Structure formats: C-alpha cells, structure tokens
mmCIF file of C-alpha atoms in Angstrom:
data_model
loop_
_atom_site.group_PDB
_atom_site.id
_atom_site.type_symbol
_atom_site.label_atom_id
_atom_site.label_comp_id
_atom_site.label_asym_id
_atom_site.label_seq_id
_atom_site.Cartn_x
_atom_site.Cartn_y
_atom_site.Cartn_z
ATOM 1 C CA MET A 1418 -22.871 25.541 12.308
ATOM 2 C CA LYS A 1419 -21.928 24.551 8.745
ATOM 3 C CA LYS A 1420 -18.695 23.059 10.043
ATOM 4 C CA LEU A 1421 -20.585 20.986 12.621
ATOM 5 C CA LEU A 1422 -23.083 19.817 9.991
ATOM 6 C CA PHE A 1423 -20.261 18.880 7.607
ATOM 7 C CA MET A 1424 -18.468 16.921 10.364
ATOM 8 C CA GLY A 1425 -21.716 15.092 11.177
ATOM 9 C CA ILE A 1426 -22.257 14.119 7.537
ATOM 10 C CA PHE A 1427 -18.621 13.022 7.226
ATOM 11 C CA ALA A 1428 -18.887 10.883 10.391
ATOM 12 C CA PHE A 1429 -22.109 9.310 9.076
ATOM 13 C CA ALA A 1430 -20.470 8.503 5.709
ATOM 14 C CA VAL A 1431 -17.444 6.954 7.430
ATOM 15 C CA SER A 1432 -19.677 4.818 9.655
ATOM 16 C CA LEU A 1433 -21.577 3.579 6.588
ATOM 17 C CA SER A 1434 -18.369 2.577 4.817
ATOM 18 C CA VAL A 1435 -17.059 0.811 7.929
ATOM 19 C CA SER A 1436 -20.285 -1.137 8.382
ATOM 20 C CA ALA A 1437 -20.247 -2.070 4.692
ATOM 21 C CA GLN A 1438 -16.759 -3.537 5.127
ATOM 22 C CA GLY A 1439 -17.940 -5.532 8.156
ATOM 23 C CA SER A 1440 -20.467 -7.582 6.197
ATOM 24 C CA LEU A 1441 -19.273 -10.360 3.948
ATOM 25 C CA SER A 1442 -22.725 -11.124 2.572
ATOM 26 C CA GLY A 1443 -22.701 -11.385 -1.226
ATOM 27 C CA ARG A 1444 -18.931 -11.745 -1.525
ATOM 28 C CA VAL A 1445 -17.354 -14.600 -3.475
ATOM 29 C CA TYR A 1446 -13.737 -15.759 -3.147
ATOM 30 C CA HIS A 1447 -12.205 -18.262 -5.571
ATOM 31 C CA CYS A 1448 -8.963 -20.183 -6.127
ATOM 32 C CA ALA A 1449 -8.674 -21.526 -9.686
ATOM 33 C CA ASN A 1450 -6.152 -24.336 -9.078
ATOM 34 C CA MET A 1451 -5.329 -24.893 -5.433
ATOM 35 C CA MET A 1452 -3.311 -28.080 -6.023
ATOM 36 C CA LYS A 1453 -0.917 -26.608 -8.586
ATOM 37 C CA GLY A 1454 2.022 -26.343 -6.159
ATOM 38 C CA GLU A 1455 1.465 -29.836 -4.777
ATOM 39 C CA MET A 1456 1.175 -31.277 -8.287
ATOM 40 C CA GLU A 1457 4.490 -29.646 -9.242
ATOM 41 C CA LYS A 1458 6.121 -31.190 -6.147
ATOM 42 C CA ILE A 1459 4.728 -34.635 -6.990
ATOM 43 C CA LYS A 1460 6.067 -34.300 -10.533
ATOM 44 C CA SER A 1461 9.477 -33.193 -9.250
ATOM 45 C CA ASP A 1462 9.673 -36.083 -6.759
ATOM 46 C CA PHE A 1463 8.588 -38.566 -9.423
ATOM 47 C CA ASN A 1464 11.204 -37.263 -11.862
ATOM 48 C CA LYS A 1465 13.929 -37.574 -9.200
ATOM 49 C CA ASP A 1466 12.901 -41.190 -8.590
ATOM 50 C CA VAL A 1467 12.866 -41.955 -12.311
ATOM 51 C CA GLN A 1468 16.291 -40.372 -12.822
ATOM 52 C CA LYS A 1469 17.744 -42.650 -10.105
ATOM 53 C CA GLU A 1470 16.609 -45.790 -11.939
ATOM 54 C CA LYS A 1471 19.511 -47.466 -13.735
ATOM 55 C CA ASP A 1472 17.522 -49.908 -15.864
ATOM 56 C CA VAL A 1473 15.455 -47.159 -17.509
ATOM 57 C CA THR A 1474 16.522 -45.635 -20.809
ATOM 58 C CA ALA A 1475 16.534 -41.895 -21.473
ATOM 59 C CA GLU A 1476 13.581 -42.365 -23.840
ATOM 60 C CA GLU A 1477 11.562 -44.166 -21.135
ATOM 61 C CA LYS A 1478 12.379 -41.417 -18.633
ATOM 62 C CA LYS A 1479 11.203 -38.789 -21.109
ATOM 63 C CA GLU A 1480 7.996 -40.743 -21.772
ATOM 64 C CA ALA A 1481 7.302 -41.100 -18.025
ATOM 65 C CA ASN A 1482 7.797 -37.354 -17.571
ATOM 66 C CA GLN A 1483 5.346 -36.622 -20.417
ATOM 67 C CA ILE A 1484 2.722 -38.925 -18.901
ATOM 68 C CA VAL A 1485 3.018 -37.275 -15.482
ATOM 69 C CA GLN A 1486 2.750 -33.805 -17.064
ATOM 70 C CA ALA A 1487 -0.298 -34.885 -19.070
ATOM 71 C CA MET A 1488 -1.979 -36.202 -15.907
ATOM 72 C CA MET A 1489 -1.228 -32.942 -14.091
ATOM 73 C CA ASP A 1490 -2.759 -30.965 -16.939
ATOM 74 C CA ALA A 1491 -5.914 -33.102 -16.777
ATOM 75 C CA ILE A 1492 -6.539 -32.503 -13.047
ATOM 76 C CA ASN A 1493 -7.867 -29.212 -11.675
ATOM 77 C CA THR A 1494 -8.907 -28.514 -8.090
ATOM 78 C CA THR A 1495 -10.835 -25.344 -7.261
ATOM 79 C CA MET A 1496 -12.109 -23.818 -4.043
ATOM 80 C CA THR A 1497 -14.892 -21.246 -3.844
ATOM 81 C CA VAL A 1498 -16.347 -19.507 -0.788
ATOM 82 C CA LYS A 1499 -19.681 -17.701 -1.279
ATOM 83 C CA PHE A 1500 -21.058 -15.671 1.598
ATOM 84 C CA LEU A 1501 -24.820 -16.169 1.417
ATOM 85 C CA SER A 1502 -25.640 -14.015 4.446
ATOM 86 C CA ASP A 1503 -23.992 -12.623 7.552
ATOM 87 C CA LYS A 1504 -24.210 -16.065 9.178
ATOM 88 C CA GLU A 1505 -24.065 -18.656 6.383
ATOM 89 C CA LEU A 1506 -21.638 -19.401 3.572
ATOM 90 C CA GLU A 1507 -21.304 -21.988 0.839
ATOM 91 C CA LEU A 1508 -17.968 -23.783 0.505
ATOM 92 C CA SER A 1509 -17.194 -25.633 -2.727
ATOM 93 C CA MET A 1510 -14.183 -27.816 -3.355
ATOM 94 C CA LEU A 1511 -14.281 -29.286 -6.822
ATOM 95 C CA VAL A 1512 -11.839 -31.819 -8.223
ATOM 96 C CA LYS A 1513 -12.157 -32.082 -11.978
ATOM 97 C CA TYR A 1514 -10.439 -34.725 -14.049
ATOM 98 C CA ASP A 1515 -10.550 -34.348 -17.823
ATOM 99 C CA ASP A 1516 -10.142 -37.895 -19.190
ATOM 100 C CA ALA A 1517 -10.386 -36.682 -22.795
ATOM 101 C CA LYS A 1518 -7.456 -34.330 -22.218
ATOM 102 C CA ALA A 1519 -5.381 -37.111 -20.648
ATOM 103 C CA LYS A 1520 -6.273 -39.470 -23.502
ATOM 104 C CA ALA A 1521 -5.363 -36.834 -26.095
ATOM 105 C CA ASN A 1522 -1.932 -36.578 -24.438
ATOM 106 C CA ASP A 1523 -1.391 -40.360 -24.764
ATOM 107 C CA VAL A 1524 -1.792 -41.296 -21.107
ATOM 108 C CA PRO A 1525 -2.250 -45.099 -20.894
ATOM 109 C CA TRP A 1526 -5.767 -46.374 -20.243
ATOM 110 C CA ILE A 1527 -4.893 -48.026 -16.901
ATOM 111 C CA ALA A 1528 -3.317 -44.814 -15.557
ATOM 112 C CA ARG A 1529 -6.371 -42.789 -16.588
ATOM 113 C CA LYS A 1530 -8.775 -45.211 -14.905
ATOM 114 C CA LEU A 1531 -6.648 -45.353 -11.743
ATOM 115 C CA VAL A 1532 -6.603 -41.560 -11.387
ATOM 116 C CA ALA A 1533 -10.311 -41.230 -12.217
ATOM 117 C CA GLY A 1534 -11.103 -43.782 -9.492
ATOM 118 C CA LYS A 1535 -8.903 -42.037 -6.927
ATOM 119 C CA LEU A 1536 -10.509 -38.641 -7.577
ATOM 120 C CA LYS A 1537 -14.116 -39.855 -7.618
ATOM 121 C CA GLY A 1538 -16.131 -38.443 -4.720
ATOM 122 C CA LYS A 1539 -13.532 -35.838 -3.719
ATOM 123 C CA SER A 1540 -15.724 -32.869 -4.711
ATOM 124 C CA TYR A 1541 -18.340 -31.279 -2.491
ATOM 125 C CA THR A 1542 -20.434 -28.167 -2.024
ATOM 126 C CA LYS A 1543 -21.895 -27.509 1.416
ATOM 127 C CA LYS A 1544 -23.491 -24.676 3.308
ATOM 128 C CA ALA A 1545 -22.083 -23.891 6.737
ATOM 129 C CA PRO A 1546 -22.638 -21.338 9.489
ATOM 130 C CA TYR A 1547 -19.730 -19.000 10.197
ATOM 131 C CA THR A 1548 -18.603 -16.206 12.480
ATOM 132 C CA PHE A 1549 -16.532 -13.196 11.457
ATOM 133 C CA ASP A 1550 -14.469 -11.043 13.811
ATOM 134 C CA GLY A 1551 -13.244 -8.491 11.271
ATOM 135 C CA LYS A 1552 -10.202 -10.458 10.110
ATOM 136 C CA THR A 1553 -10.972 -14.149 10.537
ATOM 137 C CA VAL A 1554 -13.860 -16.261 9.305
ATOM 138 C CA LYS A 1555 -14.449 -19.316 11.519
ATOM 139 C CA LEU A 1556 -16.533 -22.230 10.333
ATOM 140 C CA SER A 1557 -16.869 -25.953 10.811
ATOM 141 C CA ASN A 1558 -15.629 -27.933 7.834
ATOM 142 C CA PRO A 1559 -18.763 -29.472 6.282
ATOM 143 C CA LYS A 1560 -16.946 -32.727 5.575
ATOM 144 C CA THR A 1561 -14.801 -33.319 8.682
ATOM 145 C CA LYS A 1562 -16.632 -31.067 11.185
ATOM 146 C CA GLN A 1563 -13.242 -29.601 12.138
ATOM 147 C CA GLU A 1564 -12.952 -25.853 12.583
ATOM 148 C CA MET A 1565 -11.612 -23.977 9.572
ATOM 149 C CA LEU A 1566 -10.108 -20.507 9.707
ATOM 150 C CA LEU A 1567 -10.086 -18.200 6.697
ATOM 151 C CA ARG A 1568 -8.056 -15.000 7.088
ATOM 152 C CA LEU A 1569 -9.153 -11.891 5.229
ATOM 153 C CA SER A 1570 -6.560 -9.455 3.870
ATOM 154 C CA SER A 1571 -6.696 -5.858 5.075
ATOM 155 C CA ASP A 1572 -8.035 -4.662 1.710
ATOM 156 C CA GLY A 1573 -10.675 -7.437 1.563
ATOM 157 C CA LYS A 1574 -9.584 -8.599 -1.897
ATOM 158 C CA THR A 1575 -7.897 -11.807 -0.770
ATOM 159 C CA MET A 1576 -8.731 -14.601 1.640
ATOM 160 C CA TYR A 1577 -6.217 -17.174 2.910
ATOM 161 C CA PHE A 1578 -6.829 -20.722 4.069
ATOM 162 C CA THR A 1579 -4.050 -22.742 5.719
ATOM 163 C CA THR A 1580 -4.404 -26.525 5.455
ATOM 164 C CA GLU A 1581 -3.426 -29.107 8.075
ATOM 165 C CA LYS A 1582 -0.136 -29.533 6.187
ATOM 166 C CA ASN A 1583 0.595 -25.787 6.582
ATOM 167 C CA LYS A 1584 -0.020 -25.074 2.914
ATOM 168 C CA THR A 1585 -1.644 -21.694 2.365
ATOM 169 C CA ILE A 1586 -4.314 -21.414 -0.302
ATOM 170 C CA GLN A 1587 -5.020 -17.931 -1.636
ATOM 171 C CA LEU A 1588 -8.567 -17.152 -2.736
ATOM 172 C CA THR A 1589 -9.182 -13.984 -4.725
ATOM 173 C CA ARG A 1590 -12.379 -11.986 -4.447
ATOM 174 C CA THR A 1591 -14.418 -12.257 -7.636
ATOM 175 C CA LYS A 1592 -17.610 -10.528 -6.469
#
C-alpha cells in the first residue's frame, strides 16, 4: 500500500514538472547584440576593400579602420522575446545608435548623420499570438506578417531564431 501511494505521489510530481515545462508564460529570452557577427563581417570586408586601394596611404587606411570600429561600437541591436501568456508574446527588436560615443571616437559628422538616418525607425516592439508544440514557437512576424520559428533548446535555457539569410540568433533565458 505504501509503495502504491509513493508511486502515485511520484507520478503526480512528475506530471506537475512536465506541465510546468510545457508553459512558456512568464519566460523572457534576450540576445544582447544580435548584429555583432554581421558587423564584424562588414568591417572585415571594408578593410579588405581599403587594403586594395593603391592611392590610399597607410595612415589613411588606419584612420578608416578606426572610424569603422568606432561606428560598430556605437551601434547595438538587441532582440527580446517575452511570453505574456500561453497564447501571446511580446517581440522587441531594438536598434540603438549612440551618437555621443561615435562623436567621442572622432567619427566625422556626415558619417554619424548618415548612420543615424539609416537606423531610424528600425526598432519595434509588438505583441503577437503564438503556438508552441514543445520544441518550436510559431508566430507571425509583427512587421512583415511572415511566419517566424523560434526553436527551444532541450533544457529550455536557450532559444534560437534563424533569419532569412540563414543566420542563427541565440537568445538566452533571463527569466
């Protein structure tokens, strides 16, 4: 009898833990700088192009490299997914440009204004309905209305989003 009671309690506890893992409500996943890899590639490509130039002095090449690095340091792109309930989430993609940081690193005025103009309006925060099948979160992109898929790791601590360009963004669970 005690063995049967113990097995029943154990089964109940396991079912509670499984159902707790099935709900994403209250969870928050965040990626601190999702464009870091792309920014490094842009810098690398730019430096290759500059190195090919024959009419540019070594000092000018060094200065161009410093300006590109300063611009990269001034731009930060974050992505946050907050699960508001079992059916709705909030997706935030924020592009932050720190003009004061770029100015402090001697980026020319025209370059700063050009980048600020290009990045204006790129941020958004939207609520969206979603479905969850245990591994994959499916939602419609609030901006493009295209379907987005977010894959959840087996331990639930990481979520992955693959872009149209096959770049995978890793979001870490913060709550």
